[in-house]
């Protein structure tokens, strides 16, 4: 059981202080009856707000098709990935963050959540959730990159450990698909630059079994997902 004012603020509807007004205006019911006081307690599952169940009561899990030019940050200037989500979600008590980051100039599949354990589970190298990227390069991709990336011996500049083995598929002279099992800073761009084929466009097409193509999202669109697909 939670206090009604705690429910309203925890799930981003209004502040605890504003909750009294929401209750007074009859916007909140519990088990079908209007709530009388913001200090009343109820199970979130029994509560309706403006006639609707509490949103994403068991955690918020979203797949976004990140457009080019927006940033995975809460702080930076310019367009942020968070601007693409409903404002109410950003007021949720637990705070919404992205699961890892994509560069400003990378598009594609980005997960966002208010569940810190989910972020950890998906970003921890121990879990080895594969991330798949497709890219184009400004120079032909050398065949030798396939074996080098698979070897687990590629050492990137200013790193102290080599990259984990990664699967490179050469799709055409200047395009490829790379599957990574870790997430280092600008990793795809740095790996491709290391073999003389700088990336000119980059998109993430899958995380684990979740494929962007199956979600049918235009750039900037998002959909709620079931986190169980990653367990
Ligand atoms: N690798 C990159 O270089 N950039 C990204 O955004 C993700 C992976």
PDB file of C-alpha atoms and ligand atoms in Angstrom:
ATOM      1  CA  UNK A   1       0.000   0.000   0.000  1.00  0.00           C
ATOM      2  CA  UNK A   2       1.184   3.527  -0.757  1.00  0.00           C
ATOM      3  CA  UNK A   3      -0.198   6.946   0.080  1.00  0.00           C
ATOM      4  CA  UNK A   4      -2.080   8.470  -2.832  1.00  0.00           C
ATOM      5  CA  UNK A   5       0.172  11.557  -2.848  1.00  0.00           C
ATOM      6  CA  UNK A   6       3.206   9.236  -2.954  1.00  0.00           C
ATOM      7  CA  UNK A   7       1.705   7.309  -5.888  1.00  0.00           C
ATOM      8  CA  UNK A   8       0.979  10.478  -7.847  1.00  0.00           C
ATOM      9  CA  UNK A   9       4.477  11.848  -7.382  1.00  0.00           C
ATOM     10  CA  UNK A  10       6.327   8.521  -7.713  1.00  0.00           C
ATOM     11  CA  UNK A  11       4.781   7.915 -11.131  1.00  0.00           C
ATOM     12  CA  UNK A  12       5.252  11.495 -12.315  1.00  0.00           C
ATOM     13  CA  UNK A  13       1.679  12.838 -12.336  1.00  0.00           C
ATOM     14  CA  UNK A  14       2.229  15.772  -9.960  1.00  0.00           C
ATOM     15  CA  UNK A  15       4.156  16.756  -6.846  1.00  0.00           C
ATOM     16  CA  UNK A  16       3.081  15.408  -3.457  1.00  0.00           C
ATOM     17  CA  UNK A  17       1.878  18.905  -2.624  1.00  0.00           C
ATOM     18  CA  UNK A  18      -0.283  19.154  -5.758  1.00  0.00           C
ATOM     19  CA  UNK A  19      -1.823  15.736  -5.051  1.00  0.00           C
ATOM     20  CA  UNK A  20      -4.448  17.238  -2.707  1.00  0.00           C
ATOM     21  CA  UNK A  21      -5.850  19.263  -5.631  1.00  0.00           C
ATOM     22  CA  UNK A  22      -5.989  16.205  -7.884  1.00  0.00           C
ATOM     23  CA  UNK A  23      -7.909  14.346  -5.178  1.00  0.00           C
ATOM     24  CA  UNK A  24     -10.218  17.298  -4.513  1.00  0.00           C
ATOM     25  CA  UNK A  25     -11.105  17.498  -8.199  1.00  0.00           C
ATOM     26  CA  UNK A  26     -12.120  13.830  -8.161  1.00  0.00           C
ATOM     27  CA  UNK A  27      -9.375  12.750 -10.570  1.00  0.00           C
ATOM     28  CA  UNK A  28      -8.292   9.781  -8.442  1.00  0.00           C
ATOM     29  CA  UNK A  29     -10.258   6.651  -7.569  1.00  0.00           C
ATOM     30  CA  UNK A  30      -9.241   3.525  -5.658  1.00  0.00           C
ATOM     31  CA  UNK A  31     -11.180   0.285  -6.146  1.00  0.00           C
ATOM     32  CA  UNK A  32     -13.737   2.290  -8.099  1.00  0.00           C
ATOM     33  CA  UNK A  33     -14.453   4.835  -5.344  1.00  0.00           C
ATOM     34  CA  UNK A  34     -13.294   8.452  -5.336  1.00  0.00           C
ATOM     35  CA  UNK A  35     -10.318   8.947  -3.049  1.00  0.00           C
ATOM     36  CA  UNK A  36     -11.102  11.369  -0.216  1.00  0.00           C
ATOM     37  CA  UNK A  37      -7.697  12.423   0.956  1.00  0.00           C
ATOM     38  CA  UNK A  38      -4.213  12.454  -0.560  1.00  0.00           C
ATOM     39  CA  UNK A  39      -2.991  10.758   2.594  1.00  0.00           C
ATOM     40  CA  UNK A  40      -5.239   7.709   2.056  1.00  0.00           C
ATOM     41  CA  UNK A  41      -3.402   4.513   1.193  1.00  0.00           C
ATOM     42  CA  UNK A  42      -4.066   2.159  -1.709  1.00  0.00           C
ATOM     43  CA  UNK A  43      -2.398  -0.441  -3.871  1.00  0.00           C
ATOM     44  CA  UNK A  44      -1.206   1.329  -7.056  1.00  0.00           C
ATOM     45  CA  UNK A  45      -2.916  -1.462  -9.034  1.00  0.00           C
ATOM     46  CA  UNK A  46      -6.286  -0.417  -7.570  1.00  0.00           C
ATOM     47  CA  UNK A  47      -5.881   3.257  -8.473  1.00  0.00           C
ATOM     48  CA  UNK A  48      -7.242   5.027 -11.536  1.00  0.00           C
ATOM     49  CA  UNK A  49      -6.128   8.544 -12.443  1.00  0.00           C
ATOM     50  CA  UNK A  50      -8.475  10.386 -14.777  1.00  0.00           C
ATOM     51  CA  UNK A  51     -10.042   6.986 -15.330  1.00  0.00           C
ATOM     52  CA  UNK A  52      -6.777   5.341 -16.433  1.00  0.00           C
ATOM     53  CA  UNK A  53      -4.547   2.855 -14.580  1.00  0.00           C
ATOM     54  CA  UNK A  54      -1.239   4.141 -13.232  1.00  0.00           C
ATOM     55  CA  UNK A  55       1.224   4.165 -16.143  1.00  0.00           C
ATOM     56  CA  UNK A  56       4.039   1.617 -16.216  1.00  0.00           C
ATOM     57  CA  UNK A  57       3.481   0.681 -12.603  1.00  0.00           C
ATOM     58  CA  UNK A  58       6.117  -2.041 -12.607  1.00  0.00           C
ATOM     59  CA  UNK A  59       8.777   0.055 -14.299  1.00  0.00           C
ATOM     60  CA  UNK A  60       9.161   1.922 -17.511  1.00  0.00           C
ATOM     61  CA  UNK A  61      10.904   0.114 -20.388  1.00  0.00           C
ATOM     62  CA  UNK A  62      11.022   1.855 -23.731  1.00  0.00           C
ATOM     63  CA  UNK A  63      12.667   1.173 -27.087  1.00  0.00           C
ATOM     64  CA  UNK A  64      13.336   4.355 -29.049  1.00  0.00           C
ATOM     65  CA  UNK A  65      14.473   4.761 -32.632  1.00  0.00           C
ATOM     66  CA  UNK A  66      16.978   7.490 -31.856  1.00  0.00           C
ATOM     67  CA  UNK A  67      17.231  10.065 -34.616  1.00  0.00           C
ATOM     68  CA  UNK A  68      20.525  11.615 -35.651  1.00  0.00           C
ATOM     69  CA  UNK A  69      21.470  14.837 -33.892  1.00  0.00           C
ATOM     70  CA  UNK A  70      20.049  14.300 -30.420  1.00  0.00           C
ATOM     71  CA  UNK A  71      22.090  13.547 -27.349  1.00  0.00           C
ATOM     72  CA  UNK A  72      21.796  10.827 -24.677  1.00  0.00           C
ATOM     73  CA  UNK A  73      22.219  13.261 -21.811  1.00  0.00           C
ATOM     74  CA  UNK A  74      20.039  15.071 -19.299  1.00  0.00           C
ATOM     75  CA  UNK A  75      22.341  18.080 -19.211  1.00  0.00           C
ATOM     76  CA  UNK A  76      23.655  19.074 -22.607  1.00  0.00           C
ATOM     77  CA  UNK A  77      22.335  21.867 -24.785  1.00  0.00           C
ATOM     78  CA  UNK A  78      20.395  21.080 -27.936  1.00  0.00           C
ATOM     79  CA  UNK A  79      17.945  18.289 -28.567  1.00  0.00           C
ATOM     80  CA  UNK A  80      18.009  15.431 -26.044  1.00  0.00           C
ATOM     81  CA  UNK A  81      16.583  11.927 -26.409  1.00  0.00           C
ATOM     82  CA  UNK A  82      14.471  12.662 -23.327  1.00  0.00           C
ATOM     83  CA  UNK A  83      12.656  15.444 -25.211  1.00  0.00           C
ATOM     84  CA  UNK A  84      11.102  12.679 -27.327  1.00  0.00           C
ATOM     85  CA  UNK A  85       9.338  11.040 -24.345  1.00  0.00           C
ATOM     86  CA  UNK A  86       6.138  12.188 -22.585  1.00  0.00           C
ATOM     87  CA  UNK A  87       7.051  14.911 -20.068  1.00  0.00           C
ATOM     88  CA  UNK A  88       5.323  12.997 -17.273  1.00  0.00           C
ATOM     89  CA  UNK A  89       7.796  10.135 -17.506  1.00  0.00           C
ATOM     90  CA  UNK A  90      10.674  12.453 -16.708  1.00  0.00           C
ATOM     91  CA  UNK A  91       8.999  13.419 -13.436  1.00  0.00           C
ATOM     92  CA  UNK A  92       8.896   9.829 -12.219  1.00  0.00           C
ATOM     93  CA  UNK A  93      10.588   9.427  -8.852  1.00  0.00           C
ATOM     94  CA  UNK A  94      13.205   6.951 -10.068  1.00  0.00           C
ATOM     95  CA  UNK A  95      14.386   9.078 -13.000  1.00  0.00           C
ATOM     96  CA  UNK A  96      14.547   7.808 -16.567  1.00  0.00           C
ATOM     97  CA  UNK A  97      17.918   7.100 -18.174  1.00  0.00           C
ATOM     98  CA  UNK A  98      19.194   5.459 -21.311  1.00  0.00           C
ATOM     99  CA  UNK A  99      20.717   1.988 -21.222  1.00  0.00           C
ATOM    100  CA  UNK A 100      24.206   2.949 -22.337  1.00  0.00           C
ATOM    101  CA  UNK A 101      24.515   5.712 -24.882  1.00  0.00           C
ATOM    102  CA  UNK A 102      24.584   6.307 -28.594  1.00  0.00           C
ATOM    103  CA  UNK A 103      26.643   9.197 -29.981  1.00  0.00           C
ATOM    104  CA  UNK A 104      24.842  12.299 -31.152  1.00  0.00           C
ATOM    105  CA  UNK A 105      25.589  11.271 -34.748  1.00  0.00           C
ATOM    106  CA  UNK A 106      24.507   7.627 -34.293  1.00  0.00           C
ATOM    107  CA  UNK A 107      20.908   6.602 -34.917  1.00  0.00           C
ATOM    108  CA  UNK A 108      18.934   3.503 -34.051  1.00  0.00           C
ATOM    109  CA  UNK A 109      17.826   1.319 -31.187  1.00  0.00           C
ATOM    110  CA  UNK A 110      18.144   2.883 -27.742  1.00  0.00           C
ATOM    111  CA  UNK A 111      16.531   1.547 -24.564  1.00  0.00           C
ATOM    112  CA  UNK A 112      15.323   3.891 -21.833  1.00  0.00           C
ATOM    113  CA  UNK A 113      14.132   2.892 -18.383  1.00  0.00           C
ATOM    114  CA  UNK A 114      13.578   3.980 -14.781  1.00  0.00           C
ATOM    115  CA  UNK A 115      14.916   0.612 -13.540  1.00  0.00           C
ATOM    116  CA  UNK A 116      18.557   0.870 -12.454  1.00  0.00           C
ATOM    117  CA  UNK A 117      18.946  -2.916 -12.154  1.00  0.00           C
ATOM    118  CA  UNK A 118      17.846  -3.315 -15.777  1.00  0.00           C
ATOM    119  CA  UNK A 119      20.480  -0.781 -16.908  1.00  0.00           C
ATOM    120  CA  UNK A 120      23.116  -2.680 -15.008  1.00  0.00           C
ATOM    121  CA  UNK A 121      22.011  -6.067 -16.354  1.00  0.00           C
ATOM    122  CA  UNK A 122      22.168  -4.875 -19.948  1.00  0.00           C
ATOM    123  CA  UNK A 123      25.385  -2.873 -19.775  1.00  0.00           C
ATOM    124  CA  UNK A 124      27.449  -5.242 -17.650  1.00  0.00           C
ATOM    125  CA  UNK A 125      30.082  -6.916 -19.883  1.00  0.00           C
ATOM    126  CA  UNK A 126      29.507 -10.102 -17.843  1.00  0.00           C
ATOM    127  CA  UNK A 127      26.026 -10.444 -19.321  1.00  0.00           C
ATOM    128  CA  UNK A 128      27.338 -10.251 -22.899  1.00  0.00           C
ATOM    129  CA  UNK A 129      24.125  -8.870 -24.387  1.00  0.00           C
ATOM    130  CA  UNK A 130      25.174  -8.471 -28.049  1.00  0.00           C
ATOM    131  CA  UNK A 131      24.636  -5.129 -29.733  1.00  0.00           C
ATOM    132  CA  UNK A 132      24.509  -5.019 -33.509  1.00  0.00           C
ATOM    133  CA  UNK A 133      25.518  -1.991 -35.582  1.00  0.00           C
ATOM    134  CA  UNK A 134      25.351  -1.292 -39.301  1.00  0.00           C
ATOM    135  CA  UNK A 135      27.559   1.331 -40.849  1.00  0.00           C
ATOM    136  CA  UNK A 136      29.006   2.857 -43.976  1.00  0.00           C
ATOM    137  CA  UNK A 137      32.624   3.790 -44.348  1.00  0.00           C
ATOM    138  CA  UNK A 138      34.547   6.317 -46.427  1.00  0.00           C
ATOM    139  CA  UNK A 139      37.139   3.702 -47.505  1.00  0.00           C
ATOM    140  CA  UNK A 140      36.828   0.002 -48.385  1.00  0.00           C
ATOM    141  CA  UNK A 141      36.710  -2.369 -45.422  1.00  0.00           C
ATOM    142  CA  UNK A 142      39.739  -4.698 -45.484  1.00  0.00           C
ATOM    143  CA  UNK A 143      38.946  -8.442 -45.356  1.00  0.00           C
ATOM    144  CA  UNK A 144      41.611  -8.794 -42.655  1.00  0.00           C
ATOM    145  CA  UNK A 145      39.405  -6.829 -40.220  1.00  0.00           C
ATOM    146  CA  UNK A 146      37.084  -9.843 -39.850  1.00  0.00           C
ATOM    147  CA  UNK A 147      39.791 -12.038 -38.317  1.00  0.00           C
ATOM    148  CA  UNK A 148      41.361  -9.189 -36.350  1.00  0.00           C
ATOM    149  CA  UNK A 149      38.060  -8.251 -34.671  1.00  0.00           C
ATOM    150  CA  UNK A 150      37.253 -11.928 -33.988  1.00  0.00           C
ATOM    151  CA  UNK A 151      40.659 -12.516 -32.397  1.00  0.00           C
ATOM    152  CA  UNK A 152      40.054 -10.465 -29.278  1.00  0.00           C
ATOM    153  CA  UNK A 153      43.486  -8.914 -29.832  1.00  0.00           C
ATOM    154  CA  UNK A 154      42.586  -5.510 -31.223  1.00  0.00           C
ATOM    155  CA  UNK A 155      43.999  -2.882 -28.898  1.00  0.00           C
ATOM    156  CA  UNK A 156      42.459   0.558 -29.353  1.00  0.00           C
ATOM    157  CA  UNK A 157      44.428   3.688 -28.589  1.00  0.00           C
ATOM    158  CA  UNK A 158      44.453   4.722 -24.915  1.00  0.00           C
ATOM    159  CA  UNK A 159      42.896   1.423 -23.780  1.00  0.00           C
ATOM    160  CA  UNK A 160      44.597  -1.014 -21.420  1.00  0.00           C
ATOM    161  CA  UNK A 161      42.769  -4.186 -22.502  1.00  0.00           C
ATOM    162  CA  UNK A 162      42.059  -5.452 -26.023  1.00  0.00           C
ATOM    163  CA  UNK A 163      38.510  -5.446 -27.377  1.00  0.00           C
ATOM    164  CA  UNK A 164      36.482  -8.573 -26.743  1.00  0.00           C
ATOM    165  CA  UNK A 165      36.016 -10.732 -29.850  1.00  0.00           C
ATOM    166  CA  UNK A 166      33.494  -9.081 -32.176  1.00  0.00           C
ATOM    167  CA  UNK A 167      31.782 -10.330 -35.333  1.00  0.00           C
ATOM    168  CA  UNK A 168      32.241  -8.255 -38.478  1.00  0.00           C
ATOM    169  CA  UNK A 169      30.251  -8.965 -41.629  1.00  0.00           C
ATOM    170  CA  UNK A 170      31.299  -7.090 -44.738  1.00  0.00           C
ATOM    171  CA  UNK A 171      28.092  -6.236 -46.583  1.00  0.00           C
ATOM    172  CA  UNK A 172      29.692  -4.341 -49.475  1.00  0.00           C
ATOM    173  CA  UNK A 173      33.019  -2.609 -50.108  1.00  0.00           C
ATOM    174  CA  UNK A 174      31.991   0.331 -47.924  1.00  0.00           C
ATOM    175  CA  UNK A 175      29.372  -1.069 -45.568  1.00  0.00           C
ATOM    176  CA  UNK A 176      29.284  -3.603 -42.782  1.00  0.00           C
ATOM    177  CA  UNK A 177      27.611  -5.029 -39.738  1.00  0.00           C
ATOM    178  CA  UNK A 178      29.426  -5.365 -36.429  1.00  0.00           C
ATOM    179  CA  UNK A 179      28.243  -7.272 -33.350  1.00  0.00           C
ATOM    180  CA  UNK A 180      29.807  -6.133 -30.070  1.00  0.00           C
ATOM    181  CA  UNK A 181      29.635  -7.773 -26.642  1.00  0.00           C
ATOM    182  CA  UNK A 182      30.793  -4.735 -24.689  1.00  0.00           C
ATOM    183  CA  UNK A 183      30.344  -0.988 -24.964  1.00  0.00           C
ATOM    184  CA  UNK A 184      33.411   1.215 -25.063  1.00  0.00           C
ATOM    185  CA  UNK A 185      33.488   4.886 -25.937  1.00  0.00           C
ATOM    186  CA  UNK A 186      32.884   5.376 -29.704  1.00  0.00           C
ATOM    187  CA  UNK A 187      33.758   1.718 -30.090  1.00  0.00           C
ATOM    188  CA  UNK A 188      32.496   1.035 -33.602  1.00  0.00           C
ATOM    189  CA  UNK A 189      34.012   4.234 -34.989  1.00  0.00           C
ATOM    190  CA  UNK A 190      37.350   3.555 -33.274  1.00  0.00           C
ATOM    191  CA  UNK A 191      37.511  -0.083 -34.386  1.00  0.00           C
ATOM    192  CA  UNK A 192      36.772   0.791 -37.991  1.00  0.00           C
ATOM    193  CA  UNK A 193      39.218   3.726 -37.948  1.00  0.00           C
ATOM    194  CA  UNK A 194      41.848   1.298 -36.615  1.00  0.00           C
ATOM    195  CA  UNK A 195      41.527  -0.771 -39.823  1.00  0.00           C
ATOM    196  CA  UNK A 196      41.584   2.272 -42.116  1.00  0.00           C
ATOM    197  CA  UNK A 197      37.846   2.428 -42.867  1.00  0.00           C
ATOM    198  CA  UNK A 198      36.410   5.441 -41.015  1.00  0.00           C
ATOM    199  CA  UNK A 199      32.677   5.300 -40.320  1.00  0.00           C
ATOM    200  CA  UNK A 200      30.539   7.937 -42.027  1.00  0.00           C
ATOM    201  CA  UNK A 201      27.130   6.729 -40.852  1.00  0.00           C
ATOM    202  CA  UNK A 202      26.225   4.428 -37.987  1.00  0.00           C
ATOM    203  CA  UNK A 203      23.024   2.933 -36.699  1.00  0.00           C
ATOM    204  CA  UNK A 204      22.299   0.336 -34.011  1.00  0.00           C
ATOM    205  CA  UNK A 205      19.955  -2.275 -35.406  1.00  0.00           C
ATOM    206  CA  UNK A 206      19.605  -4.751 -32.516  1.00  0.00           C
ATOM    207  CA  UNK A 207      20.195  -5.327 -28.810  1.00  0.00           C
ATOM    208  CA  UNK A 208      20.026  -9.016 -27.895  1.00  0.00           C
ATOM    209  CA  UNK A 209      16.986 -10.487 -29.615  1.00  0.00           C
ATOM    210  CA  UNK A 210      15.287  -7.079 -29.965  1.00  0.00           C
ATOM    211  CA  UNK A 211      15.579  -5.917 -33.569  1.00  0.00           C
ATOM    212  CA  UNK A 212      14.798  -2.360 -34.590  1.00  0.00           C
ATOM    213  CA  UNK A 213      13.333  -3.555 -37.904  1.00  0.00           C
ATOM    214  CA  UNK A 214      10.687  -5.617 -36.067  1.00  0.00           C
ATOM    215  CA  UNK A 215       9.529  -2.606 -34.055  1.00  0.00           C
ATOM    216  CA  UNK A 216       8.647  -0.545 -37.141  1.00  0.00           C
ATOM    217  CA  UNK A 217       9.480   2.779 -35.504  1.00  0.00           C
ATOM    218  CA  UNK A 218      10.146   5.917 -37.530  1.00  0.00           C
ATOM    219  CA  UNK A 219      13.076   8.017 -36.231  1.00  0.00           C
ATOM    220  CA  UNK A 220      11.973   9.656 -32.963  1.00  0.00           C
ATOM    221  CA  UNK A 221       9.228   7.097 -32.294  1.00  0.00           C
ATOM    222  CA  UNK A 222       9.254   4.801 -29.268  1.00  0.00           C
ATOM    223  CA  UNK A 223       7.317   1.834 -27.933  1.00  0.00           C
ATOM    224  CA  UNK A 224       7.051   0.246 -24.490  1.00  0.00           C
ATOM    225  CA  UNK A 225       8.662  -3.192 -24.360  1.00  0.00           C
ATOM    226  CA  UNK A 226       8.564  -6.211 -22.044  1.00  0.00           C
ATOM    227  CA  UNK A 227      11.930  -6.376 -20.219  1.00  0.00           C
ATOM    228  CA  UNK A 228      11.548 -10.172 -19.933  1.00  0.00           C
ATOM    229  CA  UNK A 229      12.810 -10.498 -23.515  1.00  0.00           C
ATOM    230  CA  UNK A 230      16.316  -9.878 -22.147  1.00  0.00           C
ATOM    231  CA  UNK A 231      16.201 -12.449 -19.350  1.00  0.00           C
TER     232      UNK A 231
HETATM  233  N1  LIG B   1      29.981   2.848 -31.299  1.00  0.00           N
HETATM  234  C1  LIG B   1      30.157   4.116 -31.696  1.00  0.00           C
HETATM  235  O1  LIG B   1      31.176   4.474 -32.249  1.00  0.00           O
HETATM  236  N2  LIG B   1      29.153   4.984 -31.461  1.00  0.00           N
HETATM  237  C2  LIG B   1      27.998   4.642 -30.877  1.00  0.00           C
HETATM  238  O2  LIG B   1      27.102   5.478 -30.700  1.00  0.00           O
HETATM  239  C3  LIG B   1      27.842   3.314 -30.483  1.00  0.00           C
HETATM  240  C4  LIG B   1      28.851   2.431 -30.705  1.00  0.00           C
END
